[in-house]
Amino acid sequence: MNRFVLCLVLLTSLVSCHKKDTFHISGNIYGANDGDTITLAYSPDGRKLEILQQSIIKDGCFSFDGEAKECQVGYICCTSADYNFCKLFFIEKGDIVMLIDSMQWIV
C-alpha cells in the first residue's frame, strides 16, 4: 500500500512538472474576418522575427499552444484587408488571454 501511494505521488509530481513549461494563448480580435491569419513570432537575436505558429481566425477568436521554459519577448502579428499590425508582448508559462480592439490595442 505504501508503494502505491509513493508511486501515485511521484506520478502526480511528474505530470504537474511537465505542464509548468507550457503556455496557452487565447484571444479575440475585434472586427477580424473569418479565415484571416494571425501569427505568433519571436526574435531570438533581436533582429529578425521567426514564426512560432500561425492560427486561422474563426468567429474573431484565435489560440496558440506551446512551450516556454522562460519568459521571452514575443510578437502577435496580423496582416489582412482590415488589419496590419505586429505588437510586442511577453510569452510566459501559463494561460494568456488577449483582446485586440479596433485600435489594435492588446488588452
PDB file of C-alpha atoms in Angstrom:
ATOM      1  CA  MET A   1       0.000   0.000   0.000  1.00  0.00           C
ATOM      2  CA  ASN A   2       2.841   2.419   0.832  1.00  0.00           C
ATOM      3  CA  ARG A   3       4.497   1.730  -2.523  1.00  0.00           C
ATOM      4  CA  PHE A   4       1.241   2.504  -4.316  1.00  0.00           C
ATOM      5  CA  VAL A   5       0.897   5.852  -2.532  1.00  0.00           C
ATOM      6  CA  LEU A   6       4.547   6.692  -3.216  1.00  0.00           C
ATOM      7  CA  CYS A   7       4.164   5.845  -6.918  1.00  0.00           C
ATOM      8  CA  LEU A   8       0.992   7.927  -7.106  1.00  0.00           C
ATOM      9  CA  VAL A   9       2.713  10.935  -5.531  1.00  0.00           C
ATOM     10  CA  LEU A  10       5.709  10.636  -7.880  1.00  0.00           C
ATOM     11  CA  LEU A  11       3.497  10.282 -10.944  1.00  0.00           C
ATOM     12  CA  THR A  12       1.459  13.336  -9.930  1.00  0.00           C
ATOM     13  CA  SER A  13       4.657  15.332  -9.433  1.00  0.00           C
ATOM     14  CA  LEU A  14       5.974  14.369 -12.855  1.00  0.00           C
ATOM     15  CA  VAL A  15       2.728  15.296 -14.584  1.00  0.00           C
ATOM     16  CA  SER A  16       2.483  18.645 -12.799  1.00  0.00           C
ATOM     17  CA  CYS A  17       6.123  19.473 -13.602  1.00  0.00           C
ATOM     18  CA  HIS A  18       5.566  18.772 -17.271  1.00  0.00           C
ATOM     19  CA  LYS A  19       2.663  21.237 -17.521  1.00  0.00           C
ATOM     20  CA  LYS A  20       4.629  24.080 -15.955  1.00  0.00           C
ATOM     21  CA  ASP A  21       6.697  24.713 -19.096  1.00  0.00           C
ATOM     22  CA  THR A  22       3.706  25.218 -21.382  1.00  0.00           C
ATOM     23  CA  PHE A  23       1.713  28.252 -22.422  1.00  0.00           C
ATOM     24  CA  HIS A  24      -1.746  28.675 -23.882  1.00  0.00           C
ATOM     25  CA  ILE A  25      -2.633  31.946 -25.621  1.00  0.00           C
ATOM     26  CA  SER A  26      -6.253  32.554 -26.487  1.00  0.00           C
ATOM     27  CA  GLY A  27      -7.776  35.732 -27.731  1.00  0.00           C
ATOM     28  CA  ASN A  28     -10.366  37.662 -29.591  1.00  0.00           C
ATOM     29  CA  ILE A  29      -9.651  40.207 -32.297  1.00  0.00           C
ATOM     30  CA  TYR A  30     -12.404  42.753 -32.794  1.00  0.00           C
ATOM     31  CA  GLY A  31     -13.666  43.046 -36.366  1.00  0.00           C
ATOM     32  CA  ALA A  32     -11.431  40.338 -37.842  1.00  0.00           C
ATOM     33  CA  ASN A  33     -12.704  38.295 -40.743  1.00  0.00           C
ATOM     34  CA  ASP A  34     -13.006  34.524 -40.611  1.00  0.00           C
ATOM     35  CA  GLY A  35     -10.046  32.992 -42.403  1.00  0.00           C
ATOM     36  CA  ASP A  36      -7.595  35.803 -41.589  1.00  0.00           C
ATOM     37  CA  THR A  37      -4.244  34.555 -40.305  1.00  0.00           C
ATOM     38  CA  ILE A  38      -2.686  35.680 -37.049  1.00  0.00           C
ATOM     39  CA  THR A  39       0.968  34.889 -36.350  1.00  0.00           C
ATOM     40  CA  LEU A  40       2.897  34.255 -33.155  1.00  0.00           C
ATOM     41  CA  ALA A  41       6.573  35.132 -33.611  1.00  0.00           C
ATOM     42  CA  TYR A  42       9.695  35.915 -31.618  1.00  0.00           C
ATOM     43  CA  SER A  43      13.142  37.362 -32.267  1.00  0.00           C
ATOM     44  CA  PRO A  44      15.890  35.190 -30.791  1.00  0.00           C
ATOM     45  CA  ASP A  45      18.655  37.574 -31.862  1.00  0.00           C
ATOM     46  CA  GLY A  46      16.702  40.832 -31.580  1.00  0.00           C
ATOM     47  CA  ARG A  47      16.820  41.440 -35.332  1.00  0.00           C
ATOM     48  CA  LYS A  48      14.773  39.033 -37.403  1.00  0.00           C
ATOM     49  CA  LEU A  49      11.353  37.639 -36.487  1.00  0.00           C
ATOM     50  CA  GLU A  50      10.922  33.885 -36.555  1.00  0.00           C
ATOM     51  CA  ILE A  51       7.422  32.440 -36.825  1.00  0.00           C
ATOM     52  CA  LEU A  52       6.496  30.100 -33.985  1.00  0.00           C
ATOM     53  CA  GLN A  53       2.921  29.351 -35.034  1.00  0.00           C
ATOM     54  CA  GLN A  54       0.065  30.622 -37.149  1.00  0.00           C
ATOM     55  CA  SER A  55      -3.631  30.425 -36.394  1.00  0.00           C
ATOM     56  CA  ILE A  56      -6.688  30.968 -38.561  1.00  0.00           C
ATOM     57  CA  ILE A  57      -9.203  33.382 -37.048  1.00  0.00           C
ATOM     58  CA  LYS A  58     -12.677  31.929 -36.642  1.00  0.00           C
ATOM     59  CA  ASP A  59     -15.559  33.939 -35.155  1.00  0.00           C
ATOM     60  CA  GLY A  60     -12.963  36.539 -34.128  1.00  0.00           C
ATOM     61  CA  CYS A  61     -11.076  34.021 -31.967  1.00  0.00           C
ATOM     62  CA  PHE A  62      -7.585  32.546 -32.140  1.00  0.00           C
ATOM     63  CA  SER A  63      -5.354  30.364 -29.955  1.00  0.00           C
ATOM     64  CA  PHE A  64      -1.780  29.129 -29.672  1.00  0.00           C
ATOM     65  CA  ASP A  65      -0.188  26.423 -27.524  1.00  0.00           C
ATOM     66  CA  GLY A  66       3.482  25.852 -26.955  1.00  0.00           C
ATOM     67  CA  GLU A  67       6.415  25.501 -24.627  1.00  0.00           C
ATOM     68  CA  ALA A  68       8.100  28.343 -22.756  1.00  0.00           C
ATOM     69  CA  LYS A  69      10.876  27.344 -20.409  1.00  0.00           C
ATOM     70  CA  GLU A  70      11.444  31.006 -19.579  1.00  0.00           C
ATOM     71  CA  CYS A  71       9.792  34.341 -20.279  1.00  0.00           C
ATOM     72  CA  GLN A  72      10.638  35.731 -23.708  1.00  0.00           C
ATOM     73  CA  VAL A  73       9.587  38.638 -25.893  1.00  0.00           C
ATOM     74  CA  GLY A  74       7.027  37.645 -28.490  1.00  0.00           C
ATOM     75  CA  TYR A  75       5.061  39.326 -31.228  1.00  0.00           C
ATOM     76  CA  ILE A  76       1.477  38.863 -32.313  1.00  0.00           C
ATOM     77  CA  CYS A  77       1.070  39.890 -35.953  1.00  0.00           C
ATOM     78  CA  CYS A  78      -1.859  40.128 -38.334  1.00  0.00           C
ATOM     79  CA  THR A  79      -1.938  41.383 -41.897  1.00  0.00           C
ATOM     80  CA  SER A  80      -5.269  41.401 -43.697  1.00  0.00           C
ATOM     81  CA  ALA A  81      -7.573  43.812 -45.501  1.00  0.00           C
ATOM     82  CA  ASP A  82      -8.671  45.299 -42.152  1.00  0.00           C
ATOM     83  CA  TYR A  83      -5.558  44.851 -40.008  1.00  0.00           C
ATOM     84  CA  ASN A  84      -1.848  45.438 -40.356  1.00  0.00           C
ATOM     85  CA  PHE A  85      -0.025  45.237 -37.044  1.00  0.00           C
ATOM     86  CA  CYS A  86       2.702  43.498 -35.126  1.00  0.00           C
ATOM     87  CA  LYS A  87       2.542  44.024 -31.348  1.00  0.00           C
ATOM     88  CA  LEU A  88       5.108  43.111 -28.726  1.00  0.00           C
ATOM     89  CA  PHE A  89       4.149  41.120 -25.609  1.00  0.00           C
ATOM     90  CA  PHE A  90       5.731  38.592 -23.256  1.00  0.00           C
ATOM     91  CA  ILE A  91       5.363  34.846 -23.805  1.00  0.00           C
ATOM     92  CA  GLU A  92       5.423  33.142 -20.422  1.00  0.00           C
ATOM     93  CA  LYS A  93       4.280  29.922 -18.793  1.00  0.00           C
ATOM     94  CA  GLY A  94       0.576  29.549 -18.133  1.00  0.00           C
ATOM     95  CA  ASP A  95      -2.584  30.937 -19.703  1.00  0.00           C
ATOM     96  CA  ILE A  96      -2.506  34.248 -21.567  1.00  0.00           C
ATOM     97  CA  VAL A  97      -5.748  35.880 -22.683  1.00  0.00           C
ATOM     98  CA  MET A  98      -5.710  38.708 -25.249  1.00  0.00           C
ATOM     99  CA  LEU A  99      -8.344  41.074 -26.534  1.00  0.00           C
ATOM    100  CA  ILE A 100      -7.293  43.112 -29.556  1.00  0.00           C
ATOM    101  CA  ASP A 101      -9.662  46.009 -30.108  1.00  0.00           C
ATOM    102  CA  SER A 102     -10.443  48.097 -33.201  1.00  0.00           C
ATOM    103  CA  MET A 103      -7.490  50.414 -32.445  1.00  0.00           C
ATOM    104  CA  GLN A 104      -5.220  47.336 -32.397  1.00  0.00           C
ATOM    105  CA  TRP A 105      -4.514  47.678 -28.668  1.00  0.00           C
ATOM    106  CA  ILE A 106      -3.862  44.476 -26.792  1.00  0.00           C
ATOM    107  CA  VAL A 107      -5.759  44.289 -23.518  1.00  0.00           C
TER     108      VAL A 107
END
